[in-house]
CSV table of C-alpha atoms (C1' of nucleotides) in Angstrom, one decimal:
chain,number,residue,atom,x,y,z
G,298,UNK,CA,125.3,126.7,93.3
G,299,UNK,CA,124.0,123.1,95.1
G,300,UNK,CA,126.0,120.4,94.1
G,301,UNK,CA,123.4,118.6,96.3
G,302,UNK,CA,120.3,119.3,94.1
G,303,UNK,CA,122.7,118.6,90.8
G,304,UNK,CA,123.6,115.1,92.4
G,305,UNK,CA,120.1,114.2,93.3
G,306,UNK,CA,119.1,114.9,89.9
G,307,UNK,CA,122.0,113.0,88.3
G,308,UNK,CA,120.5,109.8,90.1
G,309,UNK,CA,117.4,109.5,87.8
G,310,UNK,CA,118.7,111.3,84.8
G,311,UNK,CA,121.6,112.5,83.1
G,312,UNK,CA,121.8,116.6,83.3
G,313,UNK,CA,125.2,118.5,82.3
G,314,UNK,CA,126.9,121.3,84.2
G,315,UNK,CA,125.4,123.8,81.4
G,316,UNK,CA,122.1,122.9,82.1
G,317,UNK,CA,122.2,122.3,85.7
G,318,UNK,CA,123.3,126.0,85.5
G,319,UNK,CA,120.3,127.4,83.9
G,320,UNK,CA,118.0,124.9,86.6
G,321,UNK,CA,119.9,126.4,89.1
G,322,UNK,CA,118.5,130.0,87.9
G,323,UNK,CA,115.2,129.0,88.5
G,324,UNK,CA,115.7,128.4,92.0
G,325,UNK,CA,116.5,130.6,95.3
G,326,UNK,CA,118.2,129.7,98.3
G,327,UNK,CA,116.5,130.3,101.7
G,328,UNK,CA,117.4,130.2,105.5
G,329,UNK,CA,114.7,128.9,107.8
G,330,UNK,CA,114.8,129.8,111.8
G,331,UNK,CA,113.9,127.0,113.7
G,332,UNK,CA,110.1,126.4,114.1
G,333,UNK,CA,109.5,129.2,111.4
G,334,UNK,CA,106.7,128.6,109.0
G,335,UNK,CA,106.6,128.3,105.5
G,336,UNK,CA,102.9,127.5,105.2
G,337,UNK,CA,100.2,128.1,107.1
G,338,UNK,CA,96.9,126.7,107.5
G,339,UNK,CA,94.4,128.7,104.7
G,340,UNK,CA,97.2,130.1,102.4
G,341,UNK,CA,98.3,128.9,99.2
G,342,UNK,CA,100.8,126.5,98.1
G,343,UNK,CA,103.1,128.5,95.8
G,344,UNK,CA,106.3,126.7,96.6
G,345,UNK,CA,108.4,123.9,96.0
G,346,UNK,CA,111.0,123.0,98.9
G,347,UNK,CA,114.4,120.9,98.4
G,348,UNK,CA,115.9,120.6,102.1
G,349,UNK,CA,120.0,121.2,101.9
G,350,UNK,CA,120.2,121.3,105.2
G,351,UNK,CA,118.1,120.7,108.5
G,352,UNK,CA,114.9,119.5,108.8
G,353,UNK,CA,111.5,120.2,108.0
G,354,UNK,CA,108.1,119.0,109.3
G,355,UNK,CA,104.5,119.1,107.8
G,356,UNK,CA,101.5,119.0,110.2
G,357,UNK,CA,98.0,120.0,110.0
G,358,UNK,CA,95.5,120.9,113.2
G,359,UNK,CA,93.1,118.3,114.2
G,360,UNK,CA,89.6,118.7,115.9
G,361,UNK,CA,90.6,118.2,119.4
G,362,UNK,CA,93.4,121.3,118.7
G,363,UNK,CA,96.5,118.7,118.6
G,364,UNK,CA,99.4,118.7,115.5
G,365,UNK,CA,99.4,116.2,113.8
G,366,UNK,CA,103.0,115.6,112.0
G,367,UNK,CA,102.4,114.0,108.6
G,368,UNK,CA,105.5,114.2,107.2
G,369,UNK,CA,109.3,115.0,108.2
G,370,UNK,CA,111.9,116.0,105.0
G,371,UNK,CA,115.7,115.8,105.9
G,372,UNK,CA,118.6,116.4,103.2
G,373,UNK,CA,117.3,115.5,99.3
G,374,UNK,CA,114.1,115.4,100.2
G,375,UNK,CA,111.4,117.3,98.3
G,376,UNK,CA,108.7,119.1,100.1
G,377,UNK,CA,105.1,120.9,99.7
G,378,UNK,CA,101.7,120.3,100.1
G,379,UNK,CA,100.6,118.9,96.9
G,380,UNK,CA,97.2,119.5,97.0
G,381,UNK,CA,96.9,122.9,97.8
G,382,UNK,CA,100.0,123.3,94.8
G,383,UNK,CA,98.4,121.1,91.8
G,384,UNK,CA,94.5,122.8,92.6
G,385,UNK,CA,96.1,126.4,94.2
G,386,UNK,CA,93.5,125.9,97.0
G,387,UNK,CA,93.4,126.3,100.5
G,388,UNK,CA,95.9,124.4,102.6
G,389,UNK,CA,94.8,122.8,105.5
G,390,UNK,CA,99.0,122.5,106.5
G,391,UNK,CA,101.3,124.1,107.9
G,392,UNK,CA,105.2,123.7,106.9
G,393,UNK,CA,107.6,124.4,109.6
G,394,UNK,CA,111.5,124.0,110.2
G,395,UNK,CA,111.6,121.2,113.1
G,396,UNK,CA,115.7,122.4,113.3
G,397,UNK,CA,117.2,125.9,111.2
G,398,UNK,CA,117.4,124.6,107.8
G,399,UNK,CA,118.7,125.9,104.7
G,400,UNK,CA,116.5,125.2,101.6
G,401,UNK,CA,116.0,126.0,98.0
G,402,UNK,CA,113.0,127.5,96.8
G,403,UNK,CA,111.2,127.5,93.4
G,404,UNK,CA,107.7,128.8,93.1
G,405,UNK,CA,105.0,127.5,90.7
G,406,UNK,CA,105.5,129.5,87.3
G,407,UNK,CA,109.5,128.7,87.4
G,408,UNK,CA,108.3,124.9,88.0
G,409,UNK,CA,106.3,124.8,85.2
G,410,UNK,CA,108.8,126.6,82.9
G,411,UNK,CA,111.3,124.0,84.6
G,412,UNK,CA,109.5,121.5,83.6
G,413,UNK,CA,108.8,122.6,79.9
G,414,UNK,CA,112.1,124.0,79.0
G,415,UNK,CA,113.6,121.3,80.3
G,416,UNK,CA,112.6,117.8,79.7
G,417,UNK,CA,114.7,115.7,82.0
G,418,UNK,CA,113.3,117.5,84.8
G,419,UNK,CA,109.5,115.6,83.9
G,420,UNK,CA,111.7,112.4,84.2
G,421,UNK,CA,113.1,113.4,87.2
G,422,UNK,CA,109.9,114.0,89.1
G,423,UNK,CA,108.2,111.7,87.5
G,424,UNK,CA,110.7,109.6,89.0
G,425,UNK,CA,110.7,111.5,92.8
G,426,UNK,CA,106.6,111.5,92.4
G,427,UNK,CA,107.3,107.5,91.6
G,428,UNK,CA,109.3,106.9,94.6
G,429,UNK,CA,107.7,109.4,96.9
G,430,UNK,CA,103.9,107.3,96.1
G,431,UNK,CA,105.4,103.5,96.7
G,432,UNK,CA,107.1,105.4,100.1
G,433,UNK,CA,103.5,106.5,100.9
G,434,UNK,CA,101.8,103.0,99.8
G,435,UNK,CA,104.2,101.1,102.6
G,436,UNK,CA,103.2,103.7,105.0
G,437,UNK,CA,99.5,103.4,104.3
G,438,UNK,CA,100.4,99.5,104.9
G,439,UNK,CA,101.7,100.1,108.5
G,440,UNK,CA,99.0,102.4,109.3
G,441,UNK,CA,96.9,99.7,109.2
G,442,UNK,CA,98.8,96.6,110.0
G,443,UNK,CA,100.5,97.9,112.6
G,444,UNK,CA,99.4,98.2,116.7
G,445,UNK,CA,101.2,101.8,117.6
G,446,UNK,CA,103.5,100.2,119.7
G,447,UNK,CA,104.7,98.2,116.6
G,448,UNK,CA,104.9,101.7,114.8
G,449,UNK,CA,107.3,102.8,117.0
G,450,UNK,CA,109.4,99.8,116.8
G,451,UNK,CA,109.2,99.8,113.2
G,452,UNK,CA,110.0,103.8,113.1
G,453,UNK,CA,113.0,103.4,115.3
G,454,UNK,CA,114.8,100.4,113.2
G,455,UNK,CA,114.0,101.6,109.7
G,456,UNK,CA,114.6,105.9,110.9
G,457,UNK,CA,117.3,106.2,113.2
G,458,UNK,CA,118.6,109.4,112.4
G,459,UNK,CA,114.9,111.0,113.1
G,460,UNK,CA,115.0,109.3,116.4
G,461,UNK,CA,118.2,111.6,117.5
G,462,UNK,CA,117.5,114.4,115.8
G,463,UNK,CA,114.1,115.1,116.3
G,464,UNK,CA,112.3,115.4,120.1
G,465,UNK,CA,109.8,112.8,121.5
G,466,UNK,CA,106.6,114.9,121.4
G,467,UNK,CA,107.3,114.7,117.0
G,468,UNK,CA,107.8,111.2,117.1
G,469,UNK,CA,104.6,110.9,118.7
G,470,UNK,CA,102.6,113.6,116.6
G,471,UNK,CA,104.3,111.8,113.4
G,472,UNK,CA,103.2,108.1,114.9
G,473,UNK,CA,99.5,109.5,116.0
G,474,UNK,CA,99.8,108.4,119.3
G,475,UNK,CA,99.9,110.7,122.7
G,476,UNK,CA,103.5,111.5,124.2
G,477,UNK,CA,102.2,109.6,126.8
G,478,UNK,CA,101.9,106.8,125.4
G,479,UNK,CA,105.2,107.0,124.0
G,480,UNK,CA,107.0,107.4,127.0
G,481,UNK,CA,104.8,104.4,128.1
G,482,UNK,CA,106.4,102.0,125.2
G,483,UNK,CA,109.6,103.5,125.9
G,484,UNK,CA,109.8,102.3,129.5
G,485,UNK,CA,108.8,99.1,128.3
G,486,UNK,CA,111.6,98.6,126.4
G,487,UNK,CA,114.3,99.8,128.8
G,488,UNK,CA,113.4,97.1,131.3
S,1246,UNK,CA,91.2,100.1,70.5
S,1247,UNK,CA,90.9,102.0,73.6
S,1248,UNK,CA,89.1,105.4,74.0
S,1249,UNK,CA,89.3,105.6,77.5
S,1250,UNK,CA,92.9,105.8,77.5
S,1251,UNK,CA,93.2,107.6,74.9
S,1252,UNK,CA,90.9,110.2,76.8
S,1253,UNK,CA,92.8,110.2,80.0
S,1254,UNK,CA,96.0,110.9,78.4
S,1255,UNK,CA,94.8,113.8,77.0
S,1256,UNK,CA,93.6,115.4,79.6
S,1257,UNK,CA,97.0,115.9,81.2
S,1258,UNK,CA,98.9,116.6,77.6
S,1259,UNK,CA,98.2,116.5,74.3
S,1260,UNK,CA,99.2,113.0,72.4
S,1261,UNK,CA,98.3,112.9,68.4
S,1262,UNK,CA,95.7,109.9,67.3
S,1263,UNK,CA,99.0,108.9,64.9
S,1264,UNK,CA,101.3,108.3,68.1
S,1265,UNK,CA,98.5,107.0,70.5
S,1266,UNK,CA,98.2,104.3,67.4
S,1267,UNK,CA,101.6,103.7,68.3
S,1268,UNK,CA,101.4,103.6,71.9
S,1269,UNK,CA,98.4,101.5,72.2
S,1270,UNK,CA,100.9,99.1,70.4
S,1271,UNK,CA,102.1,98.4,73.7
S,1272,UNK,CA,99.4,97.4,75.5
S,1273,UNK,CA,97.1,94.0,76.0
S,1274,UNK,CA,93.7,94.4,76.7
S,1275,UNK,CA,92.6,91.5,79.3
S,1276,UNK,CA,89.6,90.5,81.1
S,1277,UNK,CA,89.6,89.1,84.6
S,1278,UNK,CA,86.9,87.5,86.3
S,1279,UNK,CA,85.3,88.0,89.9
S,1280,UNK,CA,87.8,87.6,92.6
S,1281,UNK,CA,90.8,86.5,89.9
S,1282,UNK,CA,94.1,87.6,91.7
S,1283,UNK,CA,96.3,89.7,89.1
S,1284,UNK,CA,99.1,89.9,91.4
S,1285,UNK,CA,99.9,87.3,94.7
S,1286,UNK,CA,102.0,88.1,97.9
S,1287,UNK,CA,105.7,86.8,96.8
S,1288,UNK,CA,105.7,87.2,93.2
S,1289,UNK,CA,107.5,90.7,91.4
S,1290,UNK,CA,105.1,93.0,90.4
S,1291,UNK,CA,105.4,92.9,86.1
S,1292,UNK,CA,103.0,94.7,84.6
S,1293,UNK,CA,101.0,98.1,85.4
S,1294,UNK,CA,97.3,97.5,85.0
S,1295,UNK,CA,95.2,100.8,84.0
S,1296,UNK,CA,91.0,100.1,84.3
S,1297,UNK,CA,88.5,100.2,81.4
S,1298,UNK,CA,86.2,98.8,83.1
S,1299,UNK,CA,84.9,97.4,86.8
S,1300,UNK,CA,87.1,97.4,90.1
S,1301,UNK,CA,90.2,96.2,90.9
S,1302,UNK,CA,91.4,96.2,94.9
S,1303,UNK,CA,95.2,96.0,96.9
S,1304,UNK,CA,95.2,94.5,100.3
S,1305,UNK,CA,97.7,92.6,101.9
S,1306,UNK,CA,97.3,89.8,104.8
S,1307,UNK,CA,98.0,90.6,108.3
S,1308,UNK,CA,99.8,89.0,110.8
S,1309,UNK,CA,96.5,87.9,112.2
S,1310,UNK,CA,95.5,86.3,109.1
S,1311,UNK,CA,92.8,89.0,107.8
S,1312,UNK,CA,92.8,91.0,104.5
S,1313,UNK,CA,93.2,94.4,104.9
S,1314,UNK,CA,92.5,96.5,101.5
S,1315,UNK,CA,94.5,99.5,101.0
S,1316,UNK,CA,93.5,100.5,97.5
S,1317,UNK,CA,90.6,100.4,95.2
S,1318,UNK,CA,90.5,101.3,91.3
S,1319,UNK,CA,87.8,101.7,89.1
S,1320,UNK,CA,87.5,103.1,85.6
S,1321,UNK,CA,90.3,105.5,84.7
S,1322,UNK,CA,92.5,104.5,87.5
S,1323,UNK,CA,95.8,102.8,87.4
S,1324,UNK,CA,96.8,100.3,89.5
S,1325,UNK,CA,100.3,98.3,90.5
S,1326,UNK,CA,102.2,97.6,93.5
S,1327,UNK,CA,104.6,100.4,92.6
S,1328,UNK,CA,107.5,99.0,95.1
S,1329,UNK,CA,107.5,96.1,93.9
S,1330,UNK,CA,107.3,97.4,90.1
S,1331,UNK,CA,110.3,100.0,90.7
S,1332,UNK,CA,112.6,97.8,93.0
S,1333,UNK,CA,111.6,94.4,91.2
S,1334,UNK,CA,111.4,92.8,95.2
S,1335,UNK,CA,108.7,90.2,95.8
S,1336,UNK,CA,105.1,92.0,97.0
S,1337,UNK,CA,103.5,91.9,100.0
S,1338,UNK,CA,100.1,92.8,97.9
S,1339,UNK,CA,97.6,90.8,96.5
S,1340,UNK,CA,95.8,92.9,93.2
S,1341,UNK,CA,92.2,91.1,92.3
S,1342,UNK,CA,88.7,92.1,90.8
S,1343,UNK,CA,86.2,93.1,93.3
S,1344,UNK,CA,83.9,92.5,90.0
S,1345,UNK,CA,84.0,91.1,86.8
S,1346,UNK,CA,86.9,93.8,85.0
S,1347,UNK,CA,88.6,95.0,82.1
S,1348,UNK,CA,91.8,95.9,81.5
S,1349,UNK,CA,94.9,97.1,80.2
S,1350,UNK,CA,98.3,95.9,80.8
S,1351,UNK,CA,101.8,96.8,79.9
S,1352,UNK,CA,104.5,94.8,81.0
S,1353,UNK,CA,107.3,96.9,82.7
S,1354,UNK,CA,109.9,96.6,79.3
S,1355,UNK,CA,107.0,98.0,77.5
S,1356,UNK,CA,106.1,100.6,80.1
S,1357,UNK,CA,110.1,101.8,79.6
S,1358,UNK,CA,109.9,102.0,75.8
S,1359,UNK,CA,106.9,103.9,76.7
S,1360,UNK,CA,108.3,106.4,78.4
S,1361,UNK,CA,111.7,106.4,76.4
S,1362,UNK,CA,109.9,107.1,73.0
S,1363,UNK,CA,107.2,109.3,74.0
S,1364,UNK,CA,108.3,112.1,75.7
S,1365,UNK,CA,105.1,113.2,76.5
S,1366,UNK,CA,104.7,110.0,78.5
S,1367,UNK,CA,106.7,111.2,80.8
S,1368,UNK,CA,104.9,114.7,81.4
S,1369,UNK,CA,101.5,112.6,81.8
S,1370,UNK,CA,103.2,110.1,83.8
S,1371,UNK,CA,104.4,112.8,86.3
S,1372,UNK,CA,101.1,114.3,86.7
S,1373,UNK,CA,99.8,110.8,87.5
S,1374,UNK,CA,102.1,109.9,90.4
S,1375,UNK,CA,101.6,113.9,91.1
S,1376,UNK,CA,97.7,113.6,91.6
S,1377,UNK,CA,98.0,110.0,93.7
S,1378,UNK,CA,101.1,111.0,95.4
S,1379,UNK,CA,98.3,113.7,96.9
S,1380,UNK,CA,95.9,111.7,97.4
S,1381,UNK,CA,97.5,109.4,99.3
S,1382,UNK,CA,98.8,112.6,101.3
S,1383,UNK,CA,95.1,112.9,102.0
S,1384,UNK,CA,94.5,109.7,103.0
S,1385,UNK,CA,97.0,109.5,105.7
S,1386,UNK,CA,96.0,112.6,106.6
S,1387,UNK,CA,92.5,110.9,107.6
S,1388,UNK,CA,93.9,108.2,109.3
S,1389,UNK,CA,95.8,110.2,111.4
S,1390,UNK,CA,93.4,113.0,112.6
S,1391,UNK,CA,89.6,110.9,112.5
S,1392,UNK,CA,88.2,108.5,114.6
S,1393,UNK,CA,86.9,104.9,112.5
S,1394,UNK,CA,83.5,106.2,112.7
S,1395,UNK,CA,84.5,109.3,111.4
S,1396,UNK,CA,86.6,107.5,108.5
S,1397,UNK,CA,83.4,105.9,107.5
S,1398,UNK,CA,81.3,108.8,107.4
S,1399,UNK,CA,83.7,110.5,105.3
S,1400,UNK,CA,84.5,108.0,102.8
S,1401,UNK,CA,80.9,107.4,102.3
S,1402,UNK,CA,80.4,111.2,101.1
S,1403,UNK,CA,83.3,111.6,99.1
S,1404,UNK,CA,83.2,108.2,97.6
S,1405,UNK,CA,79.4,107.5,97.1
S,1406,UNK,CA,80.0,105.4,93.9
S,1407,UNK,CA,81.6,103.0,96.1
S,1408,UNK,CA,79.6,102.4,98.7
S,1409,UNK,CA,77.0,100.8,96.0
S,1410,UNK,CA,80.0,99.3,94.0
S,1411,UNK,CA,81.7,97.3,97.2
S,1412,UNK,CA,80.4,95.0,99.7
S,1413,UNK,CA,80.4,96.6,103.4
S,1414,UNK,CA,83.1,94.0,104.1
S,1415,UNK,CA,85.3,95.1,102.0
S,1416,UNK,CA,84.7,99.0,102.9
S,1417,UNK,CA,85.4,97.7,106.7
S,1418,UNK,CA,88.5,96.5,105.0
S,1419,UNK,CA,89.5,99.9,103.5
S,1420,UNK,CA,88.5,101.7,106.3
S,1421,UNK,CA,90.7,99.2,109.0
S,1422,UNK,CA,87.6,98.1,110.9
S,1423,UNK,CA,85.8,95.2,111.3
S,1424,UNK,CA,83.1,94.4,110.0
S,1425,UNK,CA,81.5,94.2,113.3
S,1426,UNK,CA,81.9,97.6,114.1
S,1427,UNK,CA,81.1,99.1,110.5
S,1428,UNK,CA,77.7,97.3,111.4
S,1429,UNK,CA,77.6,99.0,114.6
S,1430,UNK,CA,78.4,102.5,113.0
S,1431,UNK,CA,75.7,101.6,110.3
S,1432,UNK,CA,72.9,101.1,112.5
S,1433,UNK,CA,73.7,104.9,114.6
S,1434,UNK,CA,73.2,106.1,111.4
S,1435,UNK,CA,70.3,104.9,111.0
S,1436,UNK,CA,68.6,105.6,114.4
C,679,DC,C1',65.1,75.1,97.9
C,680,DG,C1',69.7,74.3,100.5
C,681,DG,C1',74.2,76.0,101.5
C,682,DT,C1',77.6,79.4,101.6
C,683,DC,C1',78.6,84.1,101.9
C,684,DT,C1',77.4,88.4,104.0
C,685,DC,C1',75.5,91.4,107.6
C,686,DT,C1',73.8,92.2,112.3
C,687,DT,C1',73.7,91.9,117.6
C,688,DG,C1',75.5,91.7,122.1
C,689,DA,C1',78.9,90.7,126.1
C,690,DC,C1',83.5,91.3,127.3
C,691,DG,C1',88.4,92.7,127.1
C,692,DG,C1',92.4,95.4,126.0
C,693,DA,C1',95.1,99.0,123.6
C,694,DG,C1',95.4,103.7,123.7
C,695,DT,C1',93.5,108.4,125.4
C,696,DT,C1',92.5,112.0,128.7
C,697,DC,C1',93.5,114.6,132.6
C,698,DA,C1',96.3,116.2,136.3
C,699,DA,C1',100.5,116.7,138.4
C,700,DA,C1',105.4,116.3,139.2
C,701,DG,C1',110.2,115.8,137.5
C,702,DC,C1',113.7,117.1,134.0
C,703,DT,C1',116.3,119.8,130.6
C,704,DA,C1',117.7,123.4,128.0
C,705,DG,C1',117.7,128.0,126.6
C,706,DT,C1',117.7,133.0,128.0
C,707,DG,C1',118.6,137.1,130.4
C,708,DG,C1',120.7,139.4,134.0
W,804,DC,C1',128.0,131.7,134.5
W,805,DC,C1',124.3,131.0,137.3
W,806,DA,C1',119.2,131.1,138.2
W,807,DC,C1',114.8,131.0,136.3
W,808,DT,C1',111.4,129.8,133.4
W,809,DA,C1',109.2,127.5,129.6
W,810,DG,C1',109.0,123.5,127.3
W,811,DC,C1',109.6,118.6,127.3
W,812,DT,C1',109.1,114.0,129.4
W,813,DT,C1',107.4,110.8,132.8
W,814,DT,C1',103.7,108.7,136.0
W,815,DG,C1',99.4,107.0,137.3
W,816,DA,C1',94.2,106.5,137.5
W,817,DA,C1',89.9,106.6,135.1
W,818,DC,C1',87.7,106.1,130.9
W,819,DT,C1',86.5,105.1,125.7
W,820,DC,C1',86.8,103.3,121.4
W,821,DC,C1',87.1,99.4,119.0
W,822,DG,C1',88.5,94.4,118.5
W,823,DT,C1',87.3,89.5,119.6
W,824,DC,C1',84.3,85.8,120.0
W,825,DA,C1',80.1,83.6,119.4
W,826,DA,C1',75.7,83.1,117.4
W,827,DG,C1',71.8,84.3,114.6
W,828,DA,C1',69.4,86.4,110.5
W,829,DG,C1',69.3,87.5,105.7
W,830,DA,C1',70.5,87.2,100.9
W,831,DC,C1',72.4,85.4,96.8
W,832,DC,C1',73.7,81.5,93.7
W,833,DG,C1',73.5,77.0,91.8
DNA sequence: CGGTCTCTTGACGGAGTTCAAAGCTAGTGG
DNA sequence: CCACTAGCTTTGAACTCCGTCAAGAGACCG
């Protein structure tokens, strides 16, 4: 069904085509219009997203009414809101397609049977969860090292392909600066 | 030999005392002393330390010269640089005692027996990086949408024990601030 | 006690925001 | 296939948050 998902998985652990066959049960495969949400601010996390194809964003609402992007998932990469999926509680996120995507889906009880039926998946996310916490930790480190400007910088050399496939006003919601600003830097650089 | 392990594990899956005998195997217990530095910037990040007892803190050094802390552990936490650990590249961190600690370590060949011979490892493993991966999904969340003065306020009420733990310097550090300004924020509050 | 480490205060400067408005671009319907 | 509109990007001026520097006041440890 998604050599895709099967090849991911294959990079931390070892599954064969029989069992990647019953994994693949467990999931269902979804099309997502541009900007169409799959979260919204005050529902539940009940899903777990693995992006085939497109891109997806997670933002939340700040104070002052503004997005703030938090996270962008392209091809192989996982996606939910943790927190409102580990406690089931309110999520203060909303998950939308930044360009039509195609997705697979697999809600919480067919995550936890995933997980016990099968036990190479708990190495597998242990290793994603692994990977996906030292990604955070460096982020956390330019968050505060970092002057924006240098953000930018930093996002355009180690992120190209976000830089041409997403617009300018995302770059800036993801960076926490004002599109204004950005197009301030960007000038800067041009001459 | 240690409870508090012992304890912690369970709370995420059920290990036998028989085979946490056995995994406790795997571990040295080690105390470290005020301000002792576990881990320095250029060395490979060998072991995984989890807290019995007292506070350990991450920061790296900025181009500017100044520490800026982006993690704090206390009892029940674990602590590593995890890029490092998974990618065996020299850190950019710095792990030391905020106060006189004690620990556990397991080197990383252990820490893949570990997970190799106890399957349920693995499972507790997962939910680890699962709970911190959130939490650091949190965090950045914070960064991003609140003011510094903000920050402050809001770490001081979801992290009271820390405010009496940690010198105000090194909560300005957490927070990204100076000193200076925390001082400033402080005496608002107090007005 | 004496010295180092920590916390406070205030004046000044700069990075980044806010607001308002004008120029572009791309998608949509006729 | 063109025209129109809504959404995106750019510009500039005023303003604000927070950092820097310098100096003083406590507080903790030997």
């Amino acid at each position: 069904m998604s050599r895709l998902l099967q090849a991911h998985i294959n990079k931390f652990t070892a599954v064969s085509d029989e069992e990647f066959e019953e994994i693949s049960q467990l999931f269902s495969r979804q099309e997502v219009a541009k900007k169409e949400n799959l979260l919204e601010e005050g529902q539940i996390s009940h899903s777990y997203y693995f992006v085939l194809k497109g891109i997806l964003r997670k933002f939340f609402i700040n104070e002052k009414g503004v997005e703030q992007t938090t996270e962008f998932a392209i091809e192989n990469w996982w996606m939910t809101d943790s927190f409102s999926y580990i406690n089931q509680s309110p999520t203060e996120f909303y998950i939308q397609a930044v360009e039509a995507a195609e997705i697979l889906v697999i809600s919480r009880p067919s995550f936890e049977k995933l997980l016990d039926t099968h036990s190479a998946m708990e190495k597998y996310f242990r290793c994603v969860y692994q990977k996906a916490y030292a990604a955070t930790q460096m982020r956390i480190k330019y968050l505060y090292g970092f002057s924006r400007e240098d953000l930018y910088h930093n996002f355009r050399r180690r992120q190209p392909e976000f830089m041409q496939r997403v617009p300018q006003y995302l770059i800036a919601s993801y960076l926490g600066i004002t599109p204004e600003y950005l197009s301030e830097i960007r000038r800067k650089d041009i001459s």
